[in-house]
Coordinates of C-alpha atoms and ligand atoms in Angstrom, one line a residue:
X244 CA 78.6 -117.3 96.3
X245 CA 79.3 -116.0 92.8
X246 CA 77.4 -112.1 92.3
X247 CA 76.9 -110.3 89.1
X248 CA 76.7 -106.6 90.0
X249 CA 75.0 -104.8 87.5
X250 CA 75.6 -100.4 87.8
X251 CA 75.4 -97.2 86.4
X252 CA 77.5 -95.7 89.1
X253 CA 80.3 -97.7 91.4
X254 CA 83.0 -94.8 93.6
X255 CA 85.2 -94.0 92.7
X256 CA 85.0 -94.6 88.9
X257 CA 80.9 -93.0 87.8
X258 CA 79.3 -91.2 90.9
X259 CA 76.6 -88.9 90.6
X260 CA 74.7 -89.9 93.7
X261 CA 74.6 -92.7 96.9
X262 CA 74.6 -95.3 94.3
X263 CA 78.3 -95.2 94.1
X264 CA 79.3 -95.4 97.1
X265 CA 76.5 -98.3 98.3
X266 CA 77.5 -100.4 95.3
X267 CA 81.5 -99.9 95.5
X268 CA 81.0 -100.5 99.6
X269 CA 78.7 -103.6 99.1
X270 CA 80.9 -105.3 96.2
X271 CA 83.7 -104.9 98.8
X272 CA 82.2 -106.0 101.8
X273 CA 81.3 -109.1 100.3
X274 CA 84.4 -110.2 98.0
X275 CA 86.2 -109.2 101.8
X276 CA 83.5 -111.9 103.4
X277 CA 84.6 -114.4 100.8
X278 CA 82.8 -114.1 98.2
X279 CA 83.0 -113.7 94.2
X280 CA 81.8 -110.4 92.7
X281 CA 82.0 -109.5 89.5
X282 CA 80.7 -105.4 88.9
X283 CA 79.7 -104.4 85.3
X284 CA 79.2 -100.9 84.5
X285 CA 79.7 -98.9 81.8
X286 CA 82.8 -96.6 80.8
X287 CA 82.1 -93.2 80.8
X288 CA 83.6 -90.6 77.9
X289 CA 86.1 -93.7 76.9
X290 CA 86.0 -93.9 72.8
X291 CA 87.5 -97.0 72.5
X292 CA 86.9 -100.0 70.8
X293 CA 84.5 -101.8 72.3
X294 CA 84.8 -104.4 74.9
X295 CA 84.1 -105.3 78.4
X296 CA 87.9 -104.7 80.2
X297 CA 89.1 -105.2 83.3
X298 CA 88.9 -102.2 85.8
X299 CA 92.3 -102.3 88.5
X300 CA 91.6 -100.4 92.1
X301 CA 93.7 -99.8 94.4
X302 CA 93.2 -101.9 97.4
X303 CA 90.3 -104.1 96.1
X304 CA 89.8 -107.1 98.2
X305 CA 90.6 -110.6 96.2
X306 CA 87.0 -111.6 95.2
X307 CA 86.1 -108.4 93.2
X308 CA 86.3 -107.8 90.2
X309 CA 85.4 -105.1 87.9
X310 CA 84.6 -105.0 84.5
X311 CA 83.6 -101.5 82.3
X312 CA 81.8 -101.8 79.5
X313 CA 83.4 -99.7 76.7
X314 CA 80.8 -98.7 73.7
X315 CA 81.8 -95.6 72.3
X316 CA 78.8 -95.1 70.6
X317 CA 76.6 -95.0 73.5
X318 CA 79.0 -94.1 76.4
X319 CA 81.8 -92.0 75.0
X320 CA 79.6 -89.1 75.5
X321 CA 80.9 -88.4 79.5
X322 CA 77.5 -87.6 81.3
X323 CA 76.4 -90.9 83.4
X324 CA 73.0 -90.1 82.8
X325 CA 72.6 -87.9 79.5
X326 CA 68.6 -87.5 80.2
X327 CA 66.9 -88.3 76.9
X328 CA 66.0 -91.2 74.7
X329 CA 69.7 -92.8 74.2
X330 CA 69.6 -93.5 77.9
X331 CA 67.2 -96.5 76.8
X332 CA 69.5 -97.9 74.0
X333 CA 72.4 -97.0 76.4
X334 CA 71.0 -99.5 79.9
X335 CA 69.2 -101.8 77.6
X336 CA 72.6 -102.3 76.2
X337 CA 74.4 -102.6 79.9
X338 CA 71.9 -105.1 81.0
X339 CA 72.2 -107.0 77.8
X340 CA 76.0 -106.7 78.0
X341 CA 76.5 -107.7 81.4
X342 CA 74.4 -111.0 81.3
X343 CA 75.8 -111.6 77.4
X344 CA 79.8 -111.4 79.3
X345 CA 79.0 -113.6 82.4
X346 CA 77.5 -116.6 79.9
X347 CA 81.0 -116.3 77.7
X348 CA 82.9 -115.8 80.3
X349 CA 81.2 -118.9 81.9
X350 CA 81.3 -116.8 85.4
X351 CA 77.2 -117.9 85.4
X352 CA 77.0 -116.6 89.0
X353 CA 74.5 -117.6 91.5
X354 CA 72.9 -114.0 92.0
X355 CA 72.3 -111.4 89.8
X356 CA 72.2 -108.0 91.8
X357 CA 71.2 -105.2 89.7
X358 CA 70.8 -101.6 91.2
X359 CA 67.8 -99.1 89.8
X360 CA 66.3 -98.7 86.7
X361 CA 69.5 -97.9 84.8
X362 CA 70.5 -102.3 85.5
X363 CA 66.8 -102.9 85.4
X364 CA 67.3 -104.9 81.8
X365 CA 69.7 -107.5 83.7
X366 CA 66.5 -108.7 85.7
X367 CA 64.0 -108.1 83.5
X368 CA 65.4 -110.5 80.8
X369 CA 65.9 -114.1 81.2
X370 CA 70.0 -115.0 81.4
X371 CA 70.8 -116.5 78.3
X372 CA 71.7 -119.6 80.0
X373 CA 69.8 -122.4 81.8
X374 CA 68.5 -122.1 84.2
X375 CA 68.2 -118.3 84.9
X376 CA 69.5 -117.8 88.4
X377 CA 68.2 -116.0 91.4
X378 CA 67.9 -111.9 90.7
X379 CA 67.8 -109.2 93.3
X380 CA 66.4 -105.5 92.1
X381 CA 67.9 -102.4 94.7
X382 CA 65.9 -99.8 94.5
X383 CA 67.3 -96.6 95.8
X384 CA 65.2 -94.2 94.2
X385 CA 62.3 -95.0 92.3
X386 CA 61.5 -91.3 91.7
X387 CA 63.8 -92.2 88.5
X388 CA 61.9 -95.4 86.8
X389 CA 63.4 -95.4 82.9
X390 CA 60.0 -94.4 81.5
X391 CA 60.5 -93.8 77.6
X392 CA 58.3 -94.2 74.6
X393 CA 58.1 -97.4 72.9
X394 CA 59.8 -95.6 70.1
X395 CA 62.9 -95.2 72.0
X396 CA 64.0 -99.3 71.5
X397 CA 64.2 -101.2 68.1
X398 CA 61.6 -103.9 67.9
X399 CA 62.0 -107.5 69.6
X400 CA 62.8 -109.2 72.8
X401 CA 64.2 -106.6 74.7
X402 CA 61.5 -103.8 74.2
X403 CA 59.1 -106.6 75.1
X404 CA 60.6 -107.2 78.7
X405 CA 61.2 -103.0 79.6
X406 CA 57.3 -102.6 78.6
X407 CA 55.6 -101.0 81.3
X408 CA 53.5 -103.6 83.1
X409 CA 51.4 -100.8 85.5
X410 CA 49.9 -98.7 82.7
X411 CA 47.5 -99.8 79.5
X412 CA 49.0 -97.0 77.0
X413 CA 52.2 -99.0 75.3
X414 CA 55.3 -97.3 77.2
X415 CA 58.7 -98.2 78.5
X416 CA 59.8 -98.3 82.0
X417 CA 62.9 -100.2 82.9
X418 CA 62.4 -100.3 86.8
X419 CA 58.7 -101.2 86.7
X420 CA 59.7 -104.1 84.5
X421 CA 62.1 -104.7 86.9
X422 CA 60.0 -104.8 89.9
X423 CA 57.5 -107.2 88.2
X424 CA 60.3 -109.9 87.3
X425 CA 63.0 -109.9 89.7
X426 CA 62.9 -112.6 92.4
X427 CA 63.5 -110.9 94.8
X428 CA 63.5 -106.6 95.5
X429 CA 65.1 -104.6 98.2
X430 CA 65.2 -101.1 99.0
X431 CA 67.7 -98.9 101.8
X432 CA 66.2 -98.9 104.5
X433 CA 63.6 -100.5 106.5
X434 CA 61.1 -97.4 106.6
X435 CA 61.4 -97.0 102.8
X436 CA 60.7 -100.6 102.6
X437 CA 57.0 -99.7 104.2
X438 CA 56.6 -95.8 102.6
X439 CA 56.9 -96.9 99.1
X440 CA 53.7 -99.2 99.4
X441 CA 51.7 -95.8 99.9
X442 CA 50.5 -94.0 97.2
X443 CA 51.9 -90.7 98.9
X444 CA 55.4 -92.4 98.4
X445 CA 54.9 -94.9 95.9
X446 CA 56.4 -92.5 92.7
X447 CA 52.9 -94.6 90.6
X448 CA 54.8 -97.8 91.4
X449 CA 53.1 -98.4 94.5
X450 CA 50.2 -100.9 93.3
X451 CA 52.5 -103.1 91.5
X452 CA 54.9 -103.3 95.1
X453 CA 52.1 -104.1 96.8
X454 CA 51.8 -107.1 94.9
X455 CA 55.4 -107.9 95.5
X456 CA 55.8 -106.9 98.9
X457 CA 56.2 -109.9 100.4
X458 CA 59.4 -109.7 98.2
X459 CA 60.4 -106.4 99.2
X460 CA 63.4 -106.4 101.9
X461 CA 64.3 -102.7 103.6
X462 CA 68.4 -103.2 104.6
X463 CA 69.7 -100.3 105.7
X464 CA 73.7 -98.8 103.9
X465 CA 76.6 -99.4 105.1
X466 CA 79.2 -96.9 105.1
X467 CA 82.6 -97.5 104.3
X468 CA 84.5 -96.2 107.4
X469 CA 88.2 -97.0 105.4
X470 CA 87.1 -93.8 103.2
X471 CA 85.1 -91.8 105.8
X472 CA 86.5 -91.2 109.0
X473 CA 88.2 -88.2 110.1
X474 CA 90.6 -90.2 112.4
X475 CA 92.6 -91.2 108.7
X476 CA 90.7 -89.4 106.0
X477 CA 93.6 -88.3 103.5
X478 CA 91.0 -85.1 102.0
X479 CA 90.5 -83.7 105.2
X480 CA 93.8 -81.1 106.6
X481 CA 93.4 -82.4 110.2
X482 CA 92.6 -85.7 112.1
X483 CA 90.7 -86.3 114.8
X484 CA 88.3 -88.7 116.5
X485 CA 85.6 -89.4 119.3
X486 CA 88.8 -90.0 122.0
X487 CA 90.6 -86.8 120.2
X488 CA 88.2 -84.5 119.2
X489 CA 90.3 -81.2 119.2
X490 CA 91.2 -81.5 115.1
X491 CA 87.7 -80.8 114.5
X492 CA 88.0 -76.9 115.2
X493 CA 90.8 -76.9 113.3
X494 CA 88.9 -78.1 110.2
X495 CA 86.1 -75.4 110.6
X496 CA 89.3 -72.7 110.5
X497 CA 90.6 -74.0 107.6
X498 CA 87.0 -74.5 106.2
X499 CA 86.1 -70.8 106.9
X500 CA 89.4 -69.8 105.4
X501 CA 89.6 -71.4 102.1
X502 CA 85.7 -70.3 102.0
X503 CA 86.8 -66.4 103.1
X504 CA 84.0 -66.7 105.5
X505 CA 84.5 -65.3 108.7
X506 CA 82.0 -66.5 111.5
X507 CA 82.8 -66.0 114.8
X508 CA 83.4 -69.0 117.2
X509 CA 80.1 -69.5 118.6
X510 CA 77.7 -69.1 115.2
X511 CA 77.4 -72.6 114.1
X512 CA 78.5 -73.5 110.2
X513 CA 75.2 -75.8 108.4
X514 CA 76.4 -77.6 106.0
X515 CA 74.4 -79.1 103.2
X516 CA 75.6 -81.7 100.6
X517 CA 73.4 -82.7 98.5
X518 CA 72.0 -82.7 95.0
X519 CA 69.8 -79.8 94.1
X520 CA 67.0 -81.8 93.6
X521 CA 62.9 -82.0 95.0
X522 CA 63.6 -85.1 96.9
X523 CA 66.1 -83.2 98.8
X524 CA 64.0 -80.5 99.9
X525 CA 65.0 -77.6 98.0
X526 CA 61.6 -75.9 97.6
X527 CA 61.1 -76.2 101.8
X528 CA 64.8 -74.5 102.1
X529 CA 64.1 -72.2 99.3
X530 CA 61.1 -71.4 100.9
X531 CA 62.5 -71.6 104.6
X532 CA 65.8 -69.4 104.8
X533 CA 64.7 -66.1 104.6
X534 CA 63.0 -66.1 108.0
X535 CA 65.7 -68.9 109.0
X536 CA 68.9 -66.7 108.3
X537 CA 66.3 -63.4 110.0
X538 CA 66.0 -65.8 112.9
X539 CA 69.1 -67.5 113.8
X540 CA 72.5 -66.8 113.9
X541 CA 74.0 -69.7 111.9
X542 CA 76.2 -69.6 108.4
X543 CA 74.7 -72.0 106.0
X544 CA 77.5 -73.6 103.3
X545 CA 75.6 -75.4 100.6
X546 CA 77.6 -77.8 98.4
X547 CA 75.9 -79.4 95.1
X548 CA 75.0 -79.4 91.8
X549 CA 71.6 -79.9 90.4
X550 CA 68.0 -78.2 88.4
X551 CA 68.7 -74.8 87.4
X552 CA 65.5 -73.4 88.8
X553 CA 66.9 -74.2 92.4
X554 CA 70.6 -73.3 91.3
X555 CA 69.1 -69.5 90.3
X556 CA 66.8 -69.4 94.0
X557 CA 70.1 -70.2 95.8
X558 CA 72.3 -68.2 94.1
X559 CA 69.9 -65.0 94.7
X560 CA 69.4 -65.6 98.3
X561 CA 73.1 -66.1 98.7
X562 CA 73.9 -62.8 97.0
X563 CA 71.3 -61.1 99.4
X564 CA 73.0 -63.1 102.4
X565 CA 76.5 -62.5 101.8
X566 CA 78.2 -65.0 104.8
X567 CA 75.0 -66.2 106.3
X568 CA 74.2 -67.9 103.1
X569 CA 77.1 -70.1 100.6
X570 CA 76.4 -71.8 97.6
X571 CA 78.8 -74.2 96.1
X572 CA 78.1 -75.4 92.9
X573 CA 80.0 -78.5 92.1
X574 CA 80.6 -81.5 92.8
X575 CA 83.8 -82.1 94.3
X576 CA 84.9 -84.9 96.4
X577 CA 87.8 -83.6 98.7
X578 CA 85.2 -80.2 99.3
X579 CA 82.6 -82.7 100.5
X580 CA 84.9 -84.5 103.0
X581 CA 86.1 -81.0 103.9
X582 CA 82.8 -79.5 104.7
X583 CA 81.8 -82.8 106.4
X584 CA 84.7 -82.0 109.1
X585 CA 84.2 -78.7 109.1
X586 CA 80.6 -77.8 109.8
X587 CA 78.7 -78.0 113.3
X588 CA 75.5 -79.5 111.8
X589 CA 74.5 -81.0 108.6
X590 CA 70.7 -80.5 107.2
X591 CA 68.8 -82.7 105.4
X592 CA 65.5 -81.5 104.7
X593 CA 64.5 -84.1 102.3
X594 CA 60.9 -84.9 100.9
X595 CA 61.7 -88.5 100.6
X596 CA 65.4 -90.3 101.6
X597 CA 65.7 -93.8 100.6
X598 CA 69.0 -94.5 102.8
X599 CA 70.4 -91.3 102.4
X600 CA 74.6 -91.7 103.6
X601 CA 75.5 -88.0 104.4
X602 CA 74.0 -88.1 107.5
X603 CA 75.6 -91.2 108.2
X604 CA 79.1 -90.0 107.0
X605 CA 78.3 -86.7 109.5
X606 CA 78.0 -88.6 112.5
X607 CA 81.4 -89.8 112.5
X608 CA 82.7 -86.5 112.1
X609 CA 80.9 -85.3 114.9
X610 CA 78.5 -83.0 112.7
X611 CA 75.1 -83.1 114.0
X612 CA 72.8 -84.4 111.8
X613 CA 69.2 -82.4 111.1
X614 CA 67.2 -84.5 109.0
X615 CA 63.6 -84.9 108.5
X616 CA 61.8 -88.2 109.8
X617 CA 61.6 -89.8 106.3
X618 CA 63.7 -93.3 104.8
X619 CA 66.8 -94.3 106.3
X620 CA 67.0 -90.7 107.5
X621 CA 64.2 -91.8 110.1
X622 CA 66.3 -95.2 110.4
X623 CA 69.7 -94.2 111.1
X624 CA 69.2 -90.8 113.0
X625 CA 68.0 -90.7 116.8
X626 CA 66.7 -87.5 117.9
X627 CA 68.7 -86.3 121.2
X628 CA 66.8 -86.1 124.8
X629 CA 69.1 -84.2 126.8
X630 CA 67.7 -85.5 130.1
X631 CA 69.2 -89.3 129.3
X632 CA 71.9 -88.0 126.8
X633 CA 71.1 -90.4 124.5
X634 CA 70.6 -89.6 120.7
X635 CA 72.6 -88.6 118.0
X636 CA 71.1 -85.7 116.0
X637 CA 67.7 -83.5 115.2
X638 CA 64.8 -85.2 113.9
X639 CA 61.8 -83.3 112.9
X640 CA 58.4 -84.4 111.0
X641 CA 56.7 -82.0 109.3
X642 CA 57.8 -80.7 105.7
X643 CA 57.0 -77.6 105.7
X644 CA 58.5 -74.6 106.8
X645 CA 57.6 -74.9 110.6
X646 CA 59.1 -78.1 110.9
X647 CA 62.6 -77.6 109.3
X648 CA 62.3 -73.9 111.6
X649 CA 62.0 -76.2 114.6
X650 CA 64.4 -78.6 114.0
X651 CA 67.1 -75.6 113.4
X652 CA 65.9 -73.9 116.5
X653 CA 66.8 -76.6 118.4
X654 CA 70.0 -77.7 117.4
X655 CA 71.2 -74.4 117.8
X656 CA 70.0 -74.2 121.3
X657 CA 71.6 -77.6 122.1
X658 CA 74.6 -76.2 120.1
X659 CA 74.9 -73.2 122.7
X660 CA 75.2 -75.2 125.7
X661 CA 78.5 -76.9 125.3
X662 CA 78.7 -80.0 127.7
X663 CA 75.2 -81.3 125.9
X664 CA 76.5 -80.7 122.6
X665 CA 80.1 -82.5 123.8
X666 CA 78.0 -85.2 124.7
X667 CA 75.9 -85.2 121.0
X668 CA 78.8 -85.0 119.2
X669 CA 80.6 -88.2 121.1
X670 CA 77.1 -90.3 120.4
X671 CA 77.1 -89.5 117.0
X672 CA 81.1 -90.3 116.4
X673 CA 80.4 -93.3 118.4
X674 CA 77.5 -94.7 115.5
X675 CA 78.1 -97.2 113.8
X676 CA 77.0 -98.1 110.9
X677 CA 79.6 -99.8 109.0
X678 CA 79.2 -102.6 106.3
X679 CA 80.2 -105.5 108.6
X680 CA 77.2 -104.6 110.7
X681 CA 74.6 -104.0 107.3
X682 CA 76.1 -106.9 104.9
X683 CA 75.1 -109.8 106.8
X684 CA 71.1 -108.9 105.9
X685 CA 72.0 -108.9 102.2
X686 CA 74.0 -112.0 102.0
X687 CA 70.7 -113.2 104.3
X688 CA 68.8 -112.3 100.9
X689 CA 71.1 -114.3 98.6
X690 CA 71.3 -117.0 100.8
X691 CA 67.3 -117.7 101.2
X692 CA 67.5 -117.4 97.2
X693 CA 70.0 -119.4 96.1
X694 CA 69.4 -122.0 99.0
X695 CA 73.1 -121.8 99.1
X696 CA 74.9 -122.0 102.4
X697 CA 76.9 -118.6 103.0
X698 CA 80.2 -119.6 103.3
X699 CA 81.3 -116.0 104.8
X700 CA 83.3 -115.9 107.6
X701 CA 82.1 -113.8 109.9
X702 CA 82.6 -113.6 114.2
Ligands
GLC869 C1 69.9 -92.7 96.2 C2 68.9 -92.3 97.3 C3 69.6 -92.1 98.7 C4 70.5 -93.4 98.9 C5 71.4 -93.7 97.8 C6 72.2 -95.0 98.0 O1 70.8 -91.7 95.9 O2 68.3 -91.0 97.0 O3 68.7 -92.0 99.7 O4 71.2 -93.3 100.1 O5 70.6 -93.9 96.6 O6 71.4 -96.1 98.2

């Protein structure tokens, strides 16, 4: 089959979030199955002429191809996402741009796979060819819909198809628009898929999925195992694996070191990577570590960027908590893969997780996930029973305070008693949840829509 991939973000050229990494690992996966995929996204910061050229990454499989959209008036500024009114004219323009190059370029694919609001435009409005084909909308976080003022597009076709088709007052929003006109919509994971059809999770959209959910597929991320495994991850200073765990501890030394933490050998190191945002929980941890760092005997090491208000909170309560407590403010890709090896337990205390791939990227280094029961965090982590030994983190329910308490509490105790956390740490490593295993259900989609006959190889 023949994809157009329309993105903001695609690893390891834009990322900001998930969406890099999901949209880099899916375009791979499937030009490596045997198919054609051609990415569009924009160029960031580059003040060239414009033109769509010709992206070259190392290692890409024949089948992908990737094309950045260079408009210096509306991307040279380097922010992905610049937060005001230009990022209308800015994805209006990529949607426009990507469907405008694949007619002159004749590529006239059989799917058009756009991911979140930013692509919206590519679905939303018909191909300018006949007849349009097939379109499939991701949505991996619809707490970010593209809602501007009418004001914030020129007048004509285009405004028309980003009007906001869930409220009367005359309004933009790109992924509604989306939602009502693609063929077909997906979001990460299969508990997502249900929780936005509730108001409670829904982000205002959750009427207008109801009327599509019969179109609404839940599949799960892949990971990328070639960039995220300890066993041969380039970022991280020692090796190791489920067979050959002893590299881990190693990490955590160097970890602590370059950090100029010292915790002794039995307090367990939390890491968090994450953007400092509500979904992800901030207000419950904000809330929460006081009486968590009182409590327990654990060194939290927080990595991310995000609001301000939860940048100045974290900052203060690290100050307060000199070693118990580390922020990290930045975004830094070799920090993330080193924290990753070299924590004990990764926490996700998130209001609402679409997929969510730290967790997953945790488990194969044998950091113990604690996540709350919500999105693909529900889907992807299996809370431990130490009577069968089966399970592969810490799930708890509640968000609030209590819960996140709880779910601490008790990876710490598991933590303590070495042989059950041996065994936790080998389930977890042992996961797998790799693209080969999550493609198929996507090229599943395609395949129902285009009536075309997958011609992937796969055993
Ligand atoms: C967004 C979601 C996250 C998901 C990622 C990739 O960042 O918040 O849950 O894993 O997209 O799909």
């Amino acid at each position: 089959m023949r994809i157009l991939m329309v993105t903001a973000e695609f690893a390891p050229l834009a990322k900001v979030g998930g969406l890099a990494d999901m949209a880099a690992g899916l375009a791979a996966w499937l030009a490596a199955a045997g198919h054609e995929v051609r990415v569009i996204m924009p160029a960031y910061g580059v003040t060239e002429p414009p033109q769509l050229r010709p992206v070259t990454l190392a290692e890409a499989p024949a089948g992908l191809e990737v094309f950045e959209l260079i408009a210096p008036e509306h991307f040279g500024t380097p922010p992905v996402y610049l937060g005001d009114d230009r990022d209308a004219v800015r994805f209006a323009l990529l949607g426009e741009a990507a469907l405008a190059h694949a007619h002159a370029d004749g590529f006239h694919p059989d799917i058009i796979h756009a991911h979140d609001w930013h692509a919206a435009a590519a679905v939303a409005l018909p191909a300018p060819w006949h007849p349009t084909p097939p379109t499939v909308l991701t949505l991996h976080n619809i707490g970010y819909q593209g809602i501007f003022g009418l004001d914030a597009l020129p007048d004509g076709p285009l405004r028309e198809a980003l009007r906001d088709p869930t409220v009367v007052e005359p309004r933009l929003n790109f992924l509604a628009a989306g939602i009502a006109r693609a063929t077909t919509l997906t979001t990460v994971s299969p508990t997502h898929a249900s929780e936005i059809l509730t108001s409670e999770y829904g982000a205002g959209l959750d009427g207008l999925l109801r009327e599509r959910a019969d179109r609404l597929h839940g599949i799960l991320n892949g990971v990328d195992y070639d960039l995220w495994s300890p066993a041969h991850d380039p970022l991280i200073e020692h090796p190791y694996s489920a067979e050959n765990p002893g590299g881990k501890a190693d990490n955590r030394a160097a970890l602590l070191e370059a950090l100029g933490l010292v915790v002794d050998d039995d307090v367990a190191i939390v890491g968090m990577i994450t953007r400092l945002t509500a979904q992800k929980g901030l207000d419950l941890l904000i809330d929460a570590l006081p009486g968590l760092v009182a409590a327990q005997e654990c060194s939290l090491v927080i990595l991310g960027m995000g609001e301000a208000r939860y940048v100045d909170a974290l900052r203060a309560l690290a100050d307060a908590h000199p070693g118990a407590i580390t922020l990290l403010e930045a975004h830094d890709e070799t920090l993330a893969h080193r924290l990753l090896a070299g924590s004990d337990l990764l926490l996700m205390p998130s209001r609402y997780e679409p997929c969510g791939l730290t967790q997953l990227y945790a488990m194969r280094y044998g950091t113990i996930p604690v996540v709350r029961a919500t999105g693909g965090l529900a889907d992807s982590v299996q809370h431990f029973d130490p009577l069968t030994g089966e399970g592969t983190g810490v799930v708890f329910r509640d968000y609030d305070v209590g819960g996140i308490h709880w779910g601490l509490t008790q990876a710490l105790a598991w933590h303590a008693e070495p042989a059950l956390w041996r065994q936790l740490m080998t389930n977890a490593m042992r996961s797998d949840f790799s693209w080969e295993k999550q493609g198929p259900a996507y090229l599943a989609v395609y395949s129902a829509l285009s009536g075309a006959v997958s011609g992937a190889k796969q055993d």
